[in-house]
Amino acid sequence: MENFKRRHSKLINSSRLLYQEYSDVVLNKAIQSQKRVDSFTEDIESSFPSSPRLRRKVLSPQDSYLQRLSVSSNASLWQDIPMIRGSRMLLNMSRDEQKLQEAKFELIMSEASYLRSLNVAVDHFQRSAELQAMLTNQERQWLFSRLHDVRDVSASFLFDLEEKFEEDMFTFHVCDVALKHAPEFRRVYLPYVTNQTYQEQTFQRLLNGNAGFQQVLERLESDPVCQRLSLKSFLILPFQRITRLKLLLQNILKRTRPGSEEEVQATQAYDALEKLIKDCNENVQRMKSTEELIYLSQKIEFECKIFPLISQSRRLVKCGELTALDFNTLSPKWKVTTRPIYLHLFNDCLLLSRPKEGGRFVVFDHAAFSDVRGEKCEMKLHGTNKNVFRLFLLQNFFRVEFLFRTETHSEKLRWISALAPPRGELDLLECPDAPQVQCIKTYKARENDELALEKADIIMVMQYSNDGWMEGVKLSDRERGWFPSEHVELISSKQARQKNLKEEQRVKNAKQQVFCKK
């Protein structure tokens, strides 16, 4: 690429860390920062010293900032650059202004680390003659997609960021650069992320069924350039980076001066990334849903009126086998009989089936989603009949009722939540006392009603189960779903919770101001 050949990045090797480790360091710092606010200590982030007058290691004036950065084993700081650290300009900057510059510098440094990892992914793995020989043309396409295009766009983006930084290291801007590159991000990230399902399937199939691929992969991954990281960790980087870039822009936006040109640029760049991520997620969900529907159409038989299962707008929300409880009211002791019923809940309908051998299902009833409701059961049942809820189907002005038992309390709550009417966007300020938790360990959603979490995510908790699951809404993007409580820590301080809500409201207000003016 022309920009890639134009000049060599000064920051790309400024840290020993590849992006996988760099990102982990930064997210751990964010978690620690939240904990400090939560414990009522002074709100000082580890990466943002409150004053340049704090006693710090004295650096030699002869040390360039690149030399200083190259010896850092952690994410590097803007204030650690010698010519900035000892400057009068820094002394005259407010703490908020310092934080803003640090947030912008983190975007640049993280992009440099990201590009360094992409270079390993492309040059060491994708272009490996040995690995290429093991793959068919289709497998290469599915496994690496347009990874080299992603790398070239990152290189061009980083070079423009560096030029901005070198023009004025004290008041440099980055959001205008991100906005300029947003169309290129869309061009390469949308197809790469959309290919995610095929990439995962191809990788797993090669790993399980191709001994030669396994051997070549082990040799490549053992090379010191990989720093003991796997090919898979390199392949998923673009998914992680595009989400992280949006959060970095969001963090900058929160710190810009209201009404400033920089706030407008930050808001526009953030909005562009938010729309891109939404489109990426919708594409992935659409492909996943289509595959699920094709698979189910081969397993489901209809006992009642034929129901056309495959539809472009249909997606699977939740499915699972439940135990239906039937009460014999003629018996003096209300004898309870049970039978298994499998539910397939889609965004527009519910299917009730009798499970058969070989993973097949016979549908005996169905209803539109709008005619379905799940409710807690107030009946006091003993013994094994504990986690019980009611399911109502409205059919031709008649209400059909089922009583279902689940294996766990969380499954009961998850079904009731999944069967609830569609919810509008949550107004965070209307829930000032709602519990909040912070993710301390990444969680990959395994079912459609679960919430994928990255370290440092803040989640507003809507309800708990007694067996270790929570339903919540991520503050950063309003996504809602269930997750295991072992992956999060409670934010106990009311002050910290209010701060989190105000920051998210700040982003919402900026978007309303910018886009309502148009």
XYZ file of C-alpha atoms in Angstrom:
518
model
C 0.000 0.000 0.000
C 1.289 3.472 -0.870
C 1.029 4.864 2.652
C 2.628 1.745 4.075
C 5.693 2.230 1.861
C 5.856 5.975 2.369
C 7.465 5.975 5.827
C 8.259 3.618 8.660
C 6.203 3.874 11.831
C 8.209 5.200 14.763
C 5.794 3.770 17.294
C 5.162 0.290 15.966
C 8.027 -1.237 17.951
C 7.798 1.205 20.839
C 6.613 -1.543 23.179
C 7.727 -5.135 23.524
C 4.112 -6.179 23.823
C 1.997 -7.506 21.000
C -1.537 -6.157 20.948
C -2.985 -9.195 22.746
C -0.845 -8.460 25.823
C -0.910 -4.667 25.447
C -4.705 -4.715 25.481
C -4.732 -6.917 28.571
C -2.439 -4.493 30.421
C -4.650 -1.512 29.573
C -7.880 -3.288 30.523
C -6.402 -4.421 33.841
C -5.523 -0.788 34.553
C -9.096 0.232 33.773
C -10.377 -2.400 36.212
C -8.016 -1.157 38.919
C -9.084 2.433 38.253
C -12.742 1.504 38.763
C -11.858 -0.300 41.974
C -10.157 2.798 43.343
C -13.235 4.904 42.694
C -15.358 2.140 44.194
C -13.314 2.087 47.397
C -13.838 5.834 47.979
C -10.216 6.704 47.333
C -9.295 9.741 45.292
C -10.349 9.365 41.642
C -6.897 9.070 40.147
C -6.333 6.672 37.298
C -3.058 4.824 37.278
C -2.327 6.037 33.784
C -3.176 9.652 34.605
C -0.969 11.212 37.316
C -2.886 14.027 39.006
C -0.001 16.447 38.651
C 3.269 16.551 36.740
C 4.864 17.646 40.014
C 4.495 14.137 41.444
C 7.893 12.605 42.119
C 8.759 10.369 39.207
C 11.846 8.744 37.834
C 14.102 11.423 36.355
C 14.759 10.839 32.666
C 17.827 11.995 30.830
C 17.150 14.925 28.454
C 19.143 13.005 25.848
C 16.617 10.145 25.938
C 14.165 10.471 23.077
C 10.561 9.623 23.750
C 10.926 6.628 21.471
C 13.825 5.355 23.577
C 11.752 5.879 26.694
C 8.820 3.984 25.202
C 10.951 1.123 23.909
C 12.012 0.110 27.415
C 8.479 0.101 28.729
C 6.933 -3.269 29.428
C 3.510 -1.720 29.971
C 1.283 0.635 28.024
C 3.220 3.913 27.691
C 1.991 7.305 28.794
C 1.952 10.650 27.064
C 3.306 12.384 30.209
C 6.286 10.006 30.234
C 7.699 11.617 27.107
C 10.661 13.649 28.459
C 10.055 16.849 26.496
C 6.455 16.873 27.756
C 7.178 15.849 31.313
C 9.462 18.777 32.007
C 7.520 21.395 30.039
C 5.813 24.527 31.320
C 2.887 23.788 29.032
C 2.126 20.617 30.969
C 2.273 22.537 34.252
C -0.344 24.950 32.927
C -2.727 22.216 31.811
C -5.632 21.187 34.015
C -5.951 17.582 35.132
C -8.902 17.107 32.753
C -6.848 18.427 29.833
C -4.040 16.023 30.722
C -6.504 13.125 30.827
C -7.827 14.041 27.404
C -4.343 13.979 25.872
C -3.562 10.693 27.599
C -6.770 9.174 26.170
C -5.801 10.301 22.671
C -2.244 9.038 23.073
C -3.574 5.648 24.172
C -5.470 5.385 20.885
C -2.229 5.994 18.958
C -0.110 3.619 21.029
C -2.714 0.868 20.933
C -2.968 1.180 17.140
C 0.818 0.813 16.923
C 0.694 -2.346 19.023
C -2.263 -3.626 16.970
C -0.380 -3.093 13.699
C 2.620 -4.905 15.124
C 0.434 -7.951 15.806
C -1.196 -7.694 12.376
C 2.259 -7.779 10.785
C 2.928 -11.064 12.570
C -0.450 -12.425 11.490
C 0.117 -11.543 7.822
C 3.866 -11.978 7.353
C 4.470 -14.939 9.654
C 1.223 -16.916 9.293
C -0.762 -15.901 6.212
C 2.295 -15.692 3.944
C 3.942 -18.842 5.292
C 4.728 -21.007 2.255
C 4.524 -24.095 4.443
C 1.055 -23.198 5.720
C -0.140 -22.109 2.276
C 0.762 -25.539 0.910
C -1.528 -27.196 3.460
C -4.620 -25.195 2.451
C -6.932 -25.061 -0.530
C -7.766 -21.673 -2.058
C -11.169 -21.745 -0.359
C -9.637 -22.616 3.020
C -7.152 -19.742 2.712
C -10.004 -17.365 1.966
C -12.129 -18.568 4.861
C -9.236 -18.686 7.336
C -7.564 -15.353 6.597
C -10.306 -13.508 4.700
C -8.996 -9.992 3.917
C -6.508 -9.822 6.757
C -3.842 -8.140 4.610
C -6.352 -5.375 3.751
C -7.064 -4.899 7.457
C -3.307 -4.598 8.043
C -2.862 -2.017 5.262
C -5.736 0.126 6.549
C -4.262 0.029 10.056
C -0.856 1.084 8.682
C -2.369 4.047 6.836
C -4.388 5.035 9.923
C -1.352 4.859 12.218
C 0.827 6.912 9.891
C -1.777 9.696 9.783
C -2.093 9.564 13.576
C 1.685 9.856 13.969
C 1.843 12.852 11.648
C -0.808 14.605 13.742
C 1.093 13.773 16.901
C 4.409 15.029 15.535
C 2.866 18.324 14.392
C 1.972 19.251 17.972
C 2.691 16.808 20.770
C 0.787 18.928 23.312
C -2.549 19.542 21.603
C -2.676 16.867 18.891
C -6.044 15.544 17.643
C -7.003 12.003 16.642
C -10.787 11.963 16.174
C -10.656 13.821 12.860
C -8.198 11.170 11.625
C -10.493 8.352 12.783
C -13.444 10.005 11.048
C -11.439 10.346 7.820
C -10.568 6.629 7.905
C -14.073 5.436 8.881
C -15.048 4.526 5.267
C -11.881 2.394 4.978
C -12.660 0.707 8.298
C -16.088 -0.202 6.927
C -14.615 -1.493 3.653
C -12.323 -4.028 5.353
C -13.874 -4.804 8.736
C -17.413 -5.534 7.564
C -16.404 -8.470 5.297
C -13.754 -9.694 7.745
C -16.113 -9.818 10.713
C -18.962 -11.218 8.605
C -16.664 -14.109 7.676
C -16.242 -14.987 11.360
C -18.484 -18.084 11.282
C -16.653 -19.617 8.302
C -13.293 -18.720 9.836
C -14.074 -20.501 13.108
C -15.510 -23.562 11.358
C -12.542 -23.825 8.980
C -9.990 -23.434 11.758
C -11.652 -26.084 13.924
C -12.045 -28.510 11.020
C -8.384 -28.160 10.033
C -7.251 -28.507 13.626
C -9.276 -31.669 14.197
C -8.906 -33.358 10.840
C -5.613 -32.320 9.272
C -2.520 -33.633 11.066
C -0.210 -31.766 8.683
C -1.910 -28.477 9.492
C -1.488 -29.124 13.207
C 2.245 -29.819 12.823
C 2.909 -26.733 10.696
C 0.857 -24.586 13.066
C 2.798 -25.815 16.101
C 6.115 -24.905 14.421
C 4.877 -21.455 13.433
C 3.423 -20.723 16.874
C 6.676 -21.778 18.591
C 8.605 -19.023 16.769
C 9.724 -16.233 19.185
C 8.007 -13.627 16.997
C 4.654 -14.979 18.234
C 5.587 -14.541 21.920
C 3.839 -17.848 22.751
C 0.543 -16.617 21.271
C -1.638 -18.813 19.037
C -2.743 -18.196 15.457
C -6.333 -18.018 16.697
C -5.446 -15.095 18.979
C -4.142 -13.236 15.905
C -7.157 -14.075 13.738
C -9.658 -12.644 16.232
C -7.760 -9.355 16.633
C -9.847 -7.384 14.101
C -13.067 -8.326 15.954
C -11.550 -7.120 19.214
C -9.901 -4.023 17.774
C -12.919 -2.503 16.074
C -14.875 -2.727 19.343
C -11.947 -1.380 21.354
C -11.473 1.512 18.922
C -15.073 2.558 19.476
C -14.524 2.516 23.254
C -11.315 4.544 22.920
C -13.195 7.175 20.899
C -15.963 7.083 23.485
C -13.412 7.681 26.251
C -12.022 10.676 24.351
C -15.523 12.026 23.750
C -16.308 11.919 27.479
C -13.301 14.182 28.122
C -13.744 16.759 25.348
C -15.048 20.238 26.147
C -18.819 20.437 25.504
C -19.600 22.503 22.424
C -16.052 22.327 21.047
C -15.113 21.315 17.507
C -13.194 18.396 18.990
C -16.377 17.163 20.680
C -18.173 17.247 17.308
C -15.379 15.269 15.622
C -15.223 12.765 18.477
C -18.998 12.303 18.374
C -19.045 11.784 14.597
C -16.146 9.318 14.712
C -17.719 7.427 17.611
C -21.066 7.273 15.803
C -19.416 5.957 12.618
C -17.711 3.150 14.568
C -20.877 2.378 16.512
C -22.846 1.968 13.259
C -20.099 -0.193 11.769
C -20.085 -2.512 14.781
C -23.877 -2.726 14.709
C -23.776 -3.700 11.026
C -21.012 -6.247 11.706
C -23.028 -7.832 14.508
C -26.182 -7.914 12.402
C -24.336 -9.581 9.523
C -22.844 -12.216 11.834
C -26.237 -12.787 13.470
C -27.946 -13.057 10.074
C -25.483 -15.680 8.854
C -25.709 -17.608 12.103
C -29.510 -17.482 12.053
C -29.680 -18.704 8.455
C -27.478 -21.693 9.281
C -29.551 -22.465 12.387
C -32.803 -22.318 10.413
C -31.469 -24.559 7.641
C -30.301 -27.075 10.241
C -33.599 -26.958 12.162
C -35.685 -27.276 9.002
C -34.080 -30.696 8.505
C -34.881 -31.762 12.081
C -38.392 -30.394 12.576
C -41.637 -32.022 11.430
C -45.029 -30.341 11.689
C -47.970 -32.245 13.113
C -50.252 -29.271 12.724
C -50.540 -26.783 9.863
C -47.309 -26.587 7.815
C -45.187 -23.694 9.025
C -42.540 -22.220 6.645
C -39.553 -22.139 8.978
C -36.848 -20.479 6.874
C -37.233 -16.714 6.639
C -34.662 -13.933 6.202
C -36.096 -11.948 9.103
C -36.382 -14.864 11.525
C -33.761 -15.606 14.170
C -33.583 -18.068 17.030
C -33.814 -16.375 20.447
C -33.742 -19.380 22.770
C -34.353 -23.117 22.694
C -34.282 -26.019 25.090
C -36.073 -29.022 26.534
C -38.366 -28.360 29.505
C -40.529 -30.576 31.680
C -44.258 -29.931 31.407
C -46.264 -30.588 34.576
C -49.829 -31.891 34.227
C -52.100 -32.002 37.285
C -54.845 -34.611 37.563
C -57.452 -32.567 39.452
C -59.716 -35.624 39.794
C -57.138 -37.313 41.980
C -57.576 -36.539 45.700
C -53.865 -35.725 46.008
C -53.555 -33.805 42.706
C -51.266 -36.329 41.087
C -48.592 -34.709 38.906
C -47.491 -36.289 35.644
C -44.604 -34.993 33.550
C -43.664 -34.991 29.866
C -40.757 -33.438 27.961
C -41.534 -30.547 25.607
C -38.956 -28.776 23.490
C -39.354 -25.038 22.910
C -37.910 -23.145 19.950
C -38.430 -19.423 20.558
C -37.834 -17.184 17.558
C -38.144 -13.407 17.319
C -41.559 -13.814 15.670
C -42.966 -17.150 16.893
C -42.755 -20.022 19.369
C -42.772 -23.719 18.437
C -43.703 -26.439 20.937
C -42.423 -29.895 20.013
C -42.212 -33.456 21.210
C -38.541 -34.499 21.113
C -37.792 -37.645 19.099
C -34.749 -39.865 18.679
C -31.859 -38.583 16.604
C -32.360 -34.977 17.684
C -35.608 -34.630 15.755
C -38.744 -32.735 16.822
C -42.446 -33.004 16.026
C -44.209 -29.647 16.384
C -47.680 -30.014 17.922
C -48.401 -26.329 18.560
C -47.113 -22.865 17.686
C -48.004 -19.223 18.264
C -46.922 -15.770 17.188
C -44.447 -14.154 19.580
C -46.960 -11.378 20.326
C -49.414 -14.037 21.583
C -46.964 -15.652 23.998
C -46.228 -14.755 27.623
C -44.157 -16.291 30.400
C -44.938 -15.608 34.063
C -43.641 -16.650 37.439
C -45.678 -19.317 39.141
C -47.028 -18.441 42.573
C -48.001 -22.017 43.410
C -45.998 -23.559 46.229
C -44.681 -26.808 44.830
C -42.413 -29.100 46.796
C -39.883 -31.793 46.031
C -38.486 -31.741 42.519
C -41.118 -29.273 41.241
C -39.411 -26.042 42.256
C -38.201 -23.991 39.275
C -41.613 -23.600 37.680
C -43.143 -20.943 35.412
C -46.333 -20.541 33.421
C -46.496 -20.224 29.648
C -49.605 -18.735 28.063
C -50.541 -18.967 24.372
C -53.385 -16.839 23.041
C -55.153 -18.682 20.216
C -58.407 -17.551 18.605
C -59.389 -15.633 21.758
C -58.699 -18.706 23.922
C -55.788 -18.931 26.323
C -53.803 -22.166 26.444
C -51.702 -22.606 29.579
C -48.625 -24.749 30.213
C -46.738 -25.241 33.460
C -43.035 -25.854 32.916
C -40.228 -26.931 35.221
C -36.580 -26.111 34.524
C -33.462 -27.752 35.919
C -32.113 -24.515 37.426
C -33.425 -21.234 38.788
C -31.456 -19.274 36.171
C -33.085 -21.214 33.304
C -36.502 -20.357 34.698
C -35.686 -16.633 34.835
C -34.050 -16.712 31.401
C -37.137 -18.223 29.804
C -39.433 -15.681 31.449
C -37.141 -12.868 30.301
C -36.913 -14.239 26.739
C -40.718 -14.511 26.543
C -41.243 -10.904 27.722
C -42.520 -8.289 25.227
C -39.853 -6.303 23.317
C -38.288 -3.591 25.453
C -37.487 -0.045 24.419
C -34.037 1.452 25.009
C -33.270 1.719 28.694
C -32.919 5.225 30.131
C -29.922 4.811 32.407
C -30.689 7.881 34.499
C -34.013 6.331 35.488
C -32.097 3.524 37.235
C -29.688 5.407 39.545
C -29.901 2.776 42.275
C -29.623 -0.291 40.044
C -26.630 -2.510 40.901
C -23.583 -2.326 38.629
C -20.793 -4.839 38.063
C -17.510 -4.737 36.173
C -16.204 -7.577 34.032
C -12.889 -8.938 35.330
C -12.712 -11.987 33.033
C -13.764 -12.151 29.385
C -16.915 -14.163 28.703
C -17.896 -15.506 25.275
C -21.657 -15.929 24.881
C -22.594 -19.579 24.339
C -26.331 -19.151 23.846
C -28.401 -16.568 22.011
C -29.753 -14.929 25.168
C -26.304 -14.458 26.726
C -24.195 -11.318 26.868
C -20.604 -11.412 25.608
C -18.294 -9.525 27.975
C -14.831 -8.021 27.661
C -12.637 -7.106 30.601
C -13.500 -3.680 32.110
C -17.071 -3.650 30.704
C -19.549 -2.010 33.099
C -22.939 -3.742 33.294
C -26.127 -2.566 34.979
C -27.720 -5.595 36.628
C -31.458 -6.105 36.096
C -31.936 -9.388 37.986
C -30.056 -12.230 39.692
C -30.609 -15.955 39.883
C -29.755 -17.968 42.988
C -27.364 -20.206 41.024
C -24.810 -17.648 39.872
C -26.264 -15.914 36.795
C -27.151 -12.278 36.196
C -29.139 -10.432 33.548
C -27.817 -7.007 32.712
C -27.309 -4.187 30.242
C -23.846 -3.061 29.128
C -23.562 0.676 29.665
C -21.380 1.174 26.590
C -23.808 -0.163 23.970
C -27.087 -1.016 25.790
C -26.809 -4.719 24.842
C -28.819 -6.919 27.182
C -28.335 -10.546 28.179
C -27.304 -13.130 30.781
C -23.814 -13.883 32.069
C -22.190 -15.877 34.926
C -21.509 -13.840 38.060
C -18.017 -15.342 38.435
C -16.861 -13.148 35.527
C -17.736 -9.863 37.255
C -17.222 -7.911 40.467
C -19.836 -5.774 42.208
C -19.361 -1.991 42.184
C -20.457 -1.171 45.723
C -19.882 2.603 45.797
C -22.888 4.761 44.901
C -20.448 7.497 43.881
C -18.761 5.179 41.378
C -22.098 4.024 39.938
C -23.292 7.603 39.492
C -20.023 8.509 37.784
C -20.454 5.651 35.312
C -24.019 6.701 34.493
C -23.072 10.353 34.035
C -20.277 9.433 31.643
C -22.624 7.383 29.481
C -25.204 10.159 29.570
C -22.480 12.575 28.462
C -22.017 10.528 25.270
C -25.761 10.386 24.637
C -26.128 14.159 25.098
C -23.229 14.852 22.716
C -24.827 12.690 20.014
C -28.152 14.478 20.423
C -26.469 17.890 20.155
C -24.371 17.009 17.106
C -26.954 15.131 15.064
C -29.960 17.280 15.979
C -28.178 20.316 14.515
C -28.062 18.723 11.081
